[in-house]
PDB file of C-alpha atoms in Angstrom:
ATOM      1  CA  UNK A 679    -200.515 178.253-142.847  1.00  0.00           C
ATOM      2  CA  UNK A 680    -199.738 174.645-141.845  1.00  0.00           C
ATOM      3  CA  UNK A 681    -195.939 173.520-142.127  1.00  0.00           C
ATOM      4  CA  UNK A 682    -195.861 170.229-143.924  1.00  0.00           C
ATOM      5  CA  UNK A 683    -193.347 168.737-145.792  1.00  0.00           C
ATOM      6  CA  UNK A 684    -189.610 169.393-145.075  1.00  0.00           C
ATOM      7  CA  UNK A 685    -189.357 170.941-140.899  1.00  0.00           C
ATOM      8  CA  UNK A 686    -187.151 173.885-140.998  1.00  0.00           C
ATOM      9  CA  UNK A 687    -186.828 173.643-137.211  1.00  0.00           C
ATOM     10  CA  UNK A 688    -184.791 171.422-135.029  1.00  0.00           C
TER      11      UNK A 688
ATOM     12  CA  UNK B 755    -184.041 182.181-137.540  1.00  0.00           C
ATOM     13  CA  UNK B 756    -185.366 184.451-134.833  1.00  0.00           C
ATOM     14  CA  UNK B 757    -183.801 185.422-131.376  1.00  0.00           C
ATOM     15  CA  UNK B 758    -185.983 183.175-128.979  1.00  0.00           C
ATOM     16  CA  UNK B 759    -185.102 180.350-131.404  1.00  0.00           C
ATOM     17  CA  UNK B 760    -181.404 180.654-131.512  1.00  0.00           C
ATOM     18  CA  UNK B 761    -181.704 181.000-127.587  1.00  0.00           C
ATOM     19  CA  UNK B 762    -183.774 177.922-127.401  1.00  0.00           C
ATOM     20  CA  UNK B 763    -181.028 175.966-129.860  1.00  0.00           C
ATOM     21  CA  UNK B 764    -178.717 177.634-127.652  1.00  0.00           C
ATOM     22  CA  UNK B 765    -180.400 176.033-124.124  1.00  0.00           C
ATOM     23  CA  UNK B 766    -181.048 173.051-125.693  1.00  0.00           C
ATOM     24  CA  UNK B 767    -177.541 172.324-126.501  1.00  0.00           C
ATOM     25  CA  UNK B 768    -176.354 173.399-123.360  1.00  0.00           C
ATOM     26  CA  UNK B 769    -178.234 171.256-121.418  1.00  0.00           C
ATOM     27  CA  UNK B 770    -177.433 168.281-123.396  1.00  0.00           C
ATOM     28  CA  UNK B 771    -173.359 169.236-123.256  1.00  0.00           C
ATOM     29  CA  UNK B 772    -173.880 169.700-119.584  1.00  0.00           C
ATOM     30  CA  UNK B 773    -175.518 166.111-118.736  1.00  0.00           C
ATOM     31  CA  UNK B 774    -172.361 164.876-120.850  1.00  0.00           C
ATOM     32  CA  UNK B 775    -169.542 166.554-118.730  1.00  0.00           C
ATOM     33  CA  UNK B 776    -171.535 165.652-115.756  1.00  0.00           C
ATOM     34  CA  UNK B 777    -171.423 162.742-116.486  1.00  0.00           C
ATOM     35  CA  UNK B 778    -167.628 162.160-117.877  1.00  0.00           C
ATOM     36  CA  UNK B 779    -166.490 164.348-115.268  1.00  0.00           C
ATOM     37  CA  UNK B 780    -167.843 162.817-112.053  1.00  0.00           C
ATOM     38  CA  UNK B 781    -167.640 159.087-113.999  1.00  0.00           C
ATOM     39  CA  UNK B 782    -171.505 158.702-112.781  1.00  0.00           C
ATOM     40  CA  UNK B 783    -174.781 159.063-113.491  1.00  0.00           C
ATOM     41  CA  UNK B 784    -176.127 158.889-110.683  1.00  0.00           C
ATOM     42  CA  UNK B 785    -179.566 161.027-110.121  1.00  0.00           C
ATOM     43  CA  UNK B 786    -179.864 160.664-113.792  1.00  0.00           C
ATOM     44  CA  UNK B 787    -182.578 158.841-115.927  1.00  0.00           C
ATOM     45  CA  UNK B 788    -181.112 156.324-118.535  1.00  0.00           C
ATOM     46  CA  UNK B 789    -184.468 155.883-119.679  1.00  0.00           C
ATOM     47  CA  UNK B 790    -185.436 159.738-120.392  1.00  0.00           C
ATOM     48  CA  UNK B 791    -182.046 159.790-122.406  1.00  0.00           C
ATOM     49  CA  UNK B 792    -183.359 156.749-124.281  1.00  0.00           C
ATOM     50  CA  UNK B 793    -186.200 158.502-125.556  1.00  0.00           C
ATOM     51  CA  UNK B 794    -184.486 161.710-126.192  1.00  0.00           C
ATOM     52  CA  UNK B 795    -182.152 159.134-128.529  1.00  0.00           C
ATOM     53  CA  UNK B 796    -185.278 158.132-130.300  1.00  0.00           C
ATOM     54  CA  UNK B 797    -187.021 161.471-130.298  1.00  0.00           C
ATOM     55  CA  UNK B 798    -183.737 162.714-132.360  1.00  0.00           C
ATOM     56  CA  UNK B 799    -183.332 159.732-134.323  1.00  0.00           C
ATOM     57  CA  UNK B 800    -186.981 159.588-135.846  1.00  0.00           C
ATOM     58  CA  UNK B 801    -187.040 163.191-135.807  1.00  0.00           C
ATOM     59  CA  UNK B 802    -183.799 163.696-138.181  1.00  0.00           C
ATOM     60  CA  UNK B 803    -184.223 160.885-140.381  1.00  0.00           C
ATOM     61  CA  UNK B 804    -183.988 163.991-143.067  1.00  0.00           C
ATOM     62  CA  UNK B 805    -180.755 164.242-142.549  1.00  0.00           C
ATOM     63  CA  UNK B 806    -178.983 163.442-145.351  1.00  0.00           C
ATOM     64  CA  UNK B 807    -181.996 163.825-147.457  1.00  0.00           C
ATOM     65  CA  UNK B 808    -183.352 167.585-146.796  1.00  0.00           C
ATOM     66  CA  UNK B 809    -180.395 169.999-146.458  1.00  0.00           C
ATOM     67  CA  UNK B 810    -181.636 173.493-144.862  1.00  0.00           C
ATOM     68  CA  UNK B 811    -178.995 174.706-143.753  1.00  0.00           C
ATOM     69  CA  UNK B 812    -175.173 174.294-142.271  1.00  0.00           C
ATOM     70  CA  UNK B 813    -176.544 175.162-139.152  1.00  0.00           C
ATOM     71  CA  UNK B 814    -179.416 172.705-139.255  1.00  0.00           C
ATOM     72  CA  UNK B 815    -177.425 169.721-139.968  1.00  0.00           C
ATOM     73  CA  UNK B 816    -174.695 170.451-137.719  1.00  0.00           C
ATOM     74  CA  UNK B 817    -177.055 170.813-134.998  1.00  0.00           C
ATOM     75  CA  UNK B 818    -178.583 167.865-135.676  1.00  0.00           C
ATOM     76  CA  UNK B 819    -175.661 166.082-135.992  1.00  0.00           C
ATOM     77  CA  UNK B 820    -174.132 166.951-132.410  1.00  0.00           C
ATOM     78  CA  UNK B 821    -177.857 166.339-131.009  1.00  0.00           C
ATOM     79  CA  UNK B 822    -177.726 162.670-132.552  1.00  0.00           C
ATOM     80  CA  UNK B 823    -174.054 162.064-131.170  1.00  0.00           C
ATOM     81  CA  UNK B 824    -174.286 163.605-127.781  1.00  0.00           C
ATOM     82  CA  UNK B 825    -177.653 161.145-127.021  1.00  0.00           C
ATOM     83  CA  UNK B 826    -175.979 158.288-127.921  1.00  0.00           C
ATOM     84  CA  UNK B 827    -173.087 159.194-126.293  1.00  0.00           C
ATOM     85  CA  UNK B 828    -175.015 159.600-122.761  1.00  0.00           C
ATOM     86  CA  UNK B 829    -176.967 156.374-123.239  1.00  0.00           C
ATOM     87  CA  UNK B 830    -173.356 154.653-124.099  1.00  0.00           C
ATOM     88  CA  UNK B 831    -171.796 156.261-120.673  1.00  0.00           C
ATOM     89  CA  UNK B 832    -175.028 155.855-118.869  1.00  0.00           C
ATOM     90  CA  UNK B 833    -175.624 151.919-119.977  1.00  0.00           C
ATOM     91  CA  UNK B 834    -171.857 150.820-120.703  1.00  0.00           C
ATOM     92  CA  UNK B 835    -169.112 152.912-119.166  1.00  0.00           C
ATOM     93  CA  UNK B 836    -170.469 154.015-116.149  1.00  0.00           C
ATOM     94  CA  UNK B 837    -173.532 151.756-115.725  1.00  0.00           C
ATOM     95  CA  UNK B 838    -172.256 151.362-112.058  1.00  0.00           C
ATOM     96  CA  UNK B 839    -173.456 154.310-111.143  1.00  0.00           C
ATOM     97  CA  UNK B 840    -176.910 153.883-112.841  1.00  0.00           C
ATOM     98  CA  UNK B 841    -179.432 154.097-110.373  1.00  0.00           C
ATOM     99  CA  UNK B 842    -181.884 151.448-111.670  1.00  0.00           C
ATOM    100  CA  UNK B 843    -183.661 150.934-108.448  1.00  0.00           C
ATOM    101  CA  UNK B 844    -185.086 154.104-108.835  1.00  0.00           C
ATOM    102  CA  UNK B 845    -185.661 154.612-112.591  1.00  0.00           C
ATOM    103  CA  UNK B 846    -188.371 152.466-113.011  1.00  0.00           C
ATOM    104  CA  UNK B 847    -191.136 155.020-115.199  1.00  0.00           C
ATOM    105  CA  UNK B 848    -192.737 152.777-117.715  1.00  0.00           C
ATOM    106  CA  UNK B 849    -191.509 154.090-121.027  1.00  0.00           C
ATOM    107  CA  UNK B 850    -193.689 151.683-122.932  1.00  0.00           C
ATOM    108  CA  UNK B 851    -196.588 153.862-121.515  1.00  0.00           C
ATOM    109  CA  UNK B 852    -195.060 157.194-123.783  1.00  0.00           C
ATOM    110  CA  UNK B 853    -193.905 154.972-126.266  1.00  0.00           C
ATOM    111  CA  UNK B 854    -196.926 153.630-127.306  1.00  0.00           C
ATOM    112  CA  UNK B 855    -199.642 156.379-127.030  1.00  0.00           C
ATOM    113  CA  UNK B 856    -197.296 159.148-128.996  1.00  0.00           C
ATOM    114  CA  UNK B 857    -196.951 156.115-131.583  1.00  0.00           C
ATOM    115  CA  UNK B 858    -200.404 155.616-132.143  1.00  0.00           C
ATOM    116  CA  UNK B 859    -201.473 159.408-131.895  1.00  0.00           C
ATOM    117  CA  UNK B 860    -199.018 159.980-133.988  1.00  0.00           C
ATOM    118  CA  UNK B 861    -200.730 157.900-137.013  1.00  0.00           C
ATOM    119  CA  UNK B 862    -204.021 159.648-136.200  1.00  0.00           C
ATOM    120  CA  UNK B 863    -203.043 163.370-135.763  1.00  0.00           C
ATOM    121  CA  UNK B 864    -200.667 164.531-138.397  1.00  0.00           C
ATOM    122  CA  UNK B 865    -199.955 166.807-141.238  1.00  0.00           C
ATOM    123  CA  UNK B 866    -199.233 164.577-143.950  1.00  0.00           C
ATOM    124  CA  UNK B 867    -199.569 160.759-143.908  1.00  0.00           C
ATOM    125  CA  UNK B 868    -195.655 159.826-144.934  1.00  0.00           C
ATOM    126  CA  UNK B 869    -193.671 157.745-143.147  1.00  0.00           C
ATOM    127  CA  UNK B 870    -191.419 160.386-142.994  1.00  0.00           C
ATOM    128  CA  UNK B 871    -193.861 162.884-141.399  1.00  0.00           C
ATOM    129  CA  UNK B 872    -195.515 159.983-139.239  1.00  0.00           C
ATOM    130  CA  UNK B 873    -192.114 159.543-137.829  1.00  0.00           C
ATOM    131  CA  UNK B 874    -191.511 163.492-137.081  1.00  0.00           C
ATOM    132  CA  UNK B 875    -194.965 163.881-135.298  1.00  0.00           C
ATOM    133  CA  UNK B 876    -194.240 160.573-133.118  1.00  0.00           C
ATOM    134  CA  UNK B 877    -191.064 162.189-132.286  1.00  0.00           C
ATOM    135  CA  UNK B 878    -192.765 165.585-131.470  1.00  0.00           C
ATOM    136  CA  UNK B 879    -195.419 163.627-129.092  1.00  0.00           C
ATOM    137  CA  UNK B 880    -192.835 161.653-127.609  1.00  0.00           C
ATOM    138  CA  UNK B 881    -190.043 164.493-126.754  1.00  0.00           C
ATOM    139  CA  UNK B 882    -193.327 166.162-124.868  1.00  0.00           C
ATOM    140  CA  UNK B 883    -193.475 163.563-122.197  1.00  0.00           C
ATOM    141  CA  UNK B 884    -189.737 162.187-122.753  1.00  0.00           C
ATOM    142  CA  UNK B 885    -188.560 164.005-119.387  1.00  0.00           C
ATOM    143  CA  UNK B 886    -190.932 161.921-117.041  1.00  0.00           C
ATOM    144  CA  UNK B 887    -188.946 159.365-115.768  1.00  0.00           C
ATOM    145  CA  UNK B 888    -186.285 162.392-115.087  1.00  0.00           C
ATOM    146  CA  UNK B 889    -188.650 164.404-112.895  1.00  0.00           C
ATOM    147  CA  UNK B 890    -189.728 160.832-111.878  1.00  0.00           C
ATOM    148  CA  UNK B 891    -186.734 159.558-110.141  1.00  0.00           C
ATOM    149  CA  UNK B 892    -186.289 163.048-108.881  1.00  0.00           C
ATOM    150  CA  UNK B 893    -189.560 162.650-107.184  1.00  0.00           C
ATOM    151  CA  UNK B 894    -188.520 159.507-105.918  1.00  0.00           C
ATOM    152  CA  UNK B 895    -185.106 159.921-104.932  1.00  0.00           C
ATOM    153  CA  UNK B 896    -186.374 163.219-103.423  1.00  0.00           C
ATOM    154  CA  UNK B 897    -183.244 165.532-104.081  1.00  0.00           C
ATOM    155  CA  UNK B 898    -181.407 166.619-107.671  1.00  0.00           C
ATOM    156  CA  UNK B 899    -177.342 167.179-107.523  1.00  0.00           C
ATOM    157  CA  UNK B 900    -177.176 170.633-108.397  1.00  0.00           C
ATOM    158  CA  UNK B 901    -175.540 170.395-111.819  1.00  0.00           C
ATOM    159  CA  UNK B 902    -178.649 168.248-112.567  1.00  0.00           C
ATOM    160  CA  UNK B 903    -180.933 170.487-112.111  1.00  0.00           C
ATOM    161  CA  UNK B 904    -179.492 173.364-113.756  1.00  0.00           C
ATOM    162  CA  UNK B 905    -179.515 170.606-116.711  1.00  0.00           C
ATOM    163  CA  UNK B 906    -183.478 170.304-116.292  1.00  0.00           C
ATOM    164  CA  UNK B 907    -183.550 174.265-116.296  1.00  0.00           C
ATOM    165  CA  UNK B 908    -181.633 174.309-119.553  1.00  0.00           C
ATOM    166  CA  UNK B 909    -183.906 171.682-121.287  1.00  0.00           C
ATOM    167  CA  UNK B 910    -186.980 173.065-120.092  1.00  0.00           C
ATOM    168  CA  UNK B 911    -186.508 176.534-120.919  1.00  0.00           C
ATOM    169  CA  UNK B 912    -185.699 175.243-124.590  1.00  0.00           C
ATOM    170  CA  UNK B 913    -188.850 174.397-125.503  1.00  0.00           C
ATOM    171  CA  UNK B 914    -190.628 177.502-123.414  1.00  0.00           C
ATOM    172  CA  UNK B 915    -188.118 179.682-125.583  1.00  0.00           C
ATOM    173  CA  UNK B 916    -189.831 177.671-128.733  1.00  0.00           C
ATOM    174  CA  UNK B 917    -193.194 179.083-127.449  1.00  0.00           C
ATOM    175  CA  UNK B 918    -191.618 182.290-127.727  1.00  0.00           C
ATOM    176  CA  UNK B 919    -190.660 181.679-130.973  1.00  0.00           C
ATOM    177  CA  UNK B 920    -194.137 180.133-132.428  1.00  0.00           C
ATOM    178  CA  UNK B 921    -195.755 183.306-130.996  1.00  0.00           C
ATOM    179  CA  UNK B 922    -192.940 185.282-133.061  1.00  0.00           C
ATOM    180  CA  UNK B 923    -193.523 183.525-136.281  1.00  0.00           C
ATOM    181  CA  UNK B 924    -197.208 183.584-135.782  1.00  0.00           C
ATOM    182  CA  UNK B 925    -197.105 187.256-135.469  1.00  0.00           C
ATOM    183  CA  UNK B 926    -194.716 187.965-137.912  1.00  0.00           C
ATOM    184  CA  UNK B 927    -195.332 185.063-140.857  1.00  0.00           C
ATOM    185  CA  UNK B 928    -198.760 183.890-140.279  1.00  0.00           C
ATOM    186  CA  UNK B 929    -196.662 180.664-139.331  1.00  0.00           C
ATOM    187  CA  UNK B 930    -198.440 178.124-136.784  1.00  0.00           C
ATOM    188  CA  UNK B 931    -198.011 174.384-136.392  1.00  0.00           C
ATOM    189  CA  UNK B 932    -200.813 172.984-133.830  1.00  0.00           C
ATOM    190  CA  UNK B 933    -198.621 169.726-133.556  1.00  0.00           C
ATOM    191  CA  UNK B 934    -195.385 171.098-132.331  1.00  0.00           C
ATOM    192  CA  UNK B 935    -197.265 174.179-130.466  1.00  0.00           C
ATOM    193  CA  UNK B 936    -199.595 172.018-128.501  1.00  0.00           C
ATOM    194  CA  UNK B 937    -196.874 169.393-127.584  1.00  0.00           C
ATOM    195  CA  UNK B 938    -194.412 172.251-126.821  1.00  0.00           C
ATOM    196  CA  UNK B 939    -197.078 173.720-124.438  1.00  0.00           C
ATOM    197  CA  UNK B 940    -197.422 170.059-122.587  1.00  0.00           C
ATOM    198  CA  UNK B 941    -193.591 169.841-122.934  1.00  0.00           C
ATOM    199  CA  UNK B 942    -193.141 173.398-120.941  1.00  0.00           C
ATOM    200  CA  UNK B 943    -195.781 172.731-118.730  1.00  0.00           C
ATOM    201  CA  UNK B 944    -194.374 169.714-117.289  1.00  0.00           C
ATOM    202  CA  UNK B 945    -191.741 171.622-116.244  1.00  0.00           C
ATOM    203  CA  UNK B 946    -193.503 174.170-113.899  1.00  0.00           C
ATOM    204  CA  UNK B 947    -193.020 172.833-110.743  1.00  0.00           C
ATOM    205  CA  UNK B 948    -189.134 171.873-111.385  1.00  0.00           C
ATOM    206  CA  UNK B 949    -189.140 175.654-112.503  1.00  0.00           C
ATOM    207  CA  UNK B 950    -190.293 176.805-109.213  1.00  0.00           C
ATOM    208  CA  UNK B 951    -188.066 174.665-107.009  1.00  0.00           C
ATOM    209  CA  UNK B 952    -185.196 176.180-109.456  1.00  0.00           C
ATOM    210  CA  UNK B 953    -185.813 179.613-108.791  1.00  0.00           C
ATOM    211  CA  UNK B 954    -187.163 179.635-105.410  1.00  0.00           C
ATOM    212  CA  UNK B 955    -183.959 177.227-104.038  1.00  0.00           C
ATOM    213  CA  UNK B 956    -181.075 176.883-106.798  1.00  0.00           C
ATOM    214  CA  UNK B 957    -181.037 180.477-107.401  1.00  0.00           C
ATOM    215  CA  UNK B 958    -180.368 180.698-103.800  1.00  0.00           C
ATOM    216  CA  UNK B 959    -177.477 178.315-103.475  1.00  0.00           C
ATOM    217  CA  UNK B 960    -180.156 175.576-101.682  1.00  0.00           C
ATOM    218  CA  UNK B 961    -179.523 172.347-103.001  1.00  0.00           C
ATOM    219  CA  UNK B 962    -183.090 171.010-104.902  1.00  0.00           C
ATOM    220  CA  UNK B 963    -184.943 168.921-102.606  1.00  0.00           C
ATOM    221  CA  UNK B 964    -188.934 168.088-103.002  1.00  0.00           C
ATOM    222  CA  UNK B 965    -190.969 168.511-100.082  1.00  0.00           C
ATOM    223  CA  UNK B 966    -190.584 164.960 -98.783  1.00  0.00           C
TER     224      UNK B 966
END
């Protein structure tokens, strides 16, 4: 699903 | 943490160490864009402004720490201590022209309307298009010192090796993020032709020239 909130990538 | 993500950490931090010794080590900056390194100092600032706020790992933060120093260090060497060297007849690209598009597409396509997320997006836009004056004043000033271009090779294969890794997490999580995937694929794309100037000359100890 969609990433939102905290980015766990650089 | 998958392999083509480490390896694209990896490439991306060599690249940016590499500009830095070029740079110290010769004392100039010549052949490089001051103005691509500005925006790759923005892109990292907006994009980490989680910082100190959203610990994920030791890894994460120390990364983004030594991305955040080593931009600001190349803009200091590039605009104070060896601004000599800076070849401003040449870097001329209009940054206002990335600036300002990523900003405002960044307010209308996102995933969640917080400053905070607003600010991540503009910096996902803007690292897409960040290299142009680079490949710019390469195109102008026709040729790329060697170590200069293996620096392009190492940034551009960064974000191709974060394709790789979306298509890993897709396949293995059910991950996707249109935003970073779609700017990544502009990002990489960008690159192509600097790609096959790399291969088809660097590899073979030919300095990079364009065709004139």
């Amino acid at each position: 699903g969609y990433m939102t909130g905290s980015h766990d990538e650089l | 943490m998958n392999v083509f993500r480490f390896l694209g950490d990896l490439s991306h931090l060599v690249a940016i160490v590499i500009l830095l010794l070029k740079i110290w080590k010769t004392r100039s900056c010549s052949g490089i864009s001051g103005r691509s390194q500005i925006l790759f100092a923005i892109v990292f600032t907006t994009r980490y402004l989680d910082l100190f706020s959203n610990f994920i790992s030791v890894y994460n933060t120390s990364m983004k720490i030594v991305y955040i120093t080593c931009s600001y260090a190349t803009v200091y060497l590039i605009y104070g201590k060896f601004k000599a060297t800076y070849d401003f007849n040449h870097d001329t690209f209009r940054i206002e022209f990335l600036l300002v598009p990523s900003a405002i597409l960044a307010f209308l396509v996102n995933h969640d309307f917080s400053p905070l997320e607003i600010l991540w997006t503009f910096s996902i836009y803007l690292e897409s298009v960040a290299i142009l004056p680079q490949l710019f004043l390469v195109s102008k000033t026709g040729e790329a010192e060697t170590i200069t271009s293996h620096y392009l090779f190492a940034l551009g294969s960064y974000r191709l090796l974060y394709l790789l890794n979306w298509l890993w997490r897709y396949f293995s999580q059910g991950f996707y993020d249109l935003i970073a995937l779609l700017s990544g694929i502009l990002q990489t794309v960008l690159y192509c032709d600097f790609f096959y100037l790399y291969i088809s000359k660097v590899l073979k100890g030919k300095k990079l020239s364009l065709p004139a």
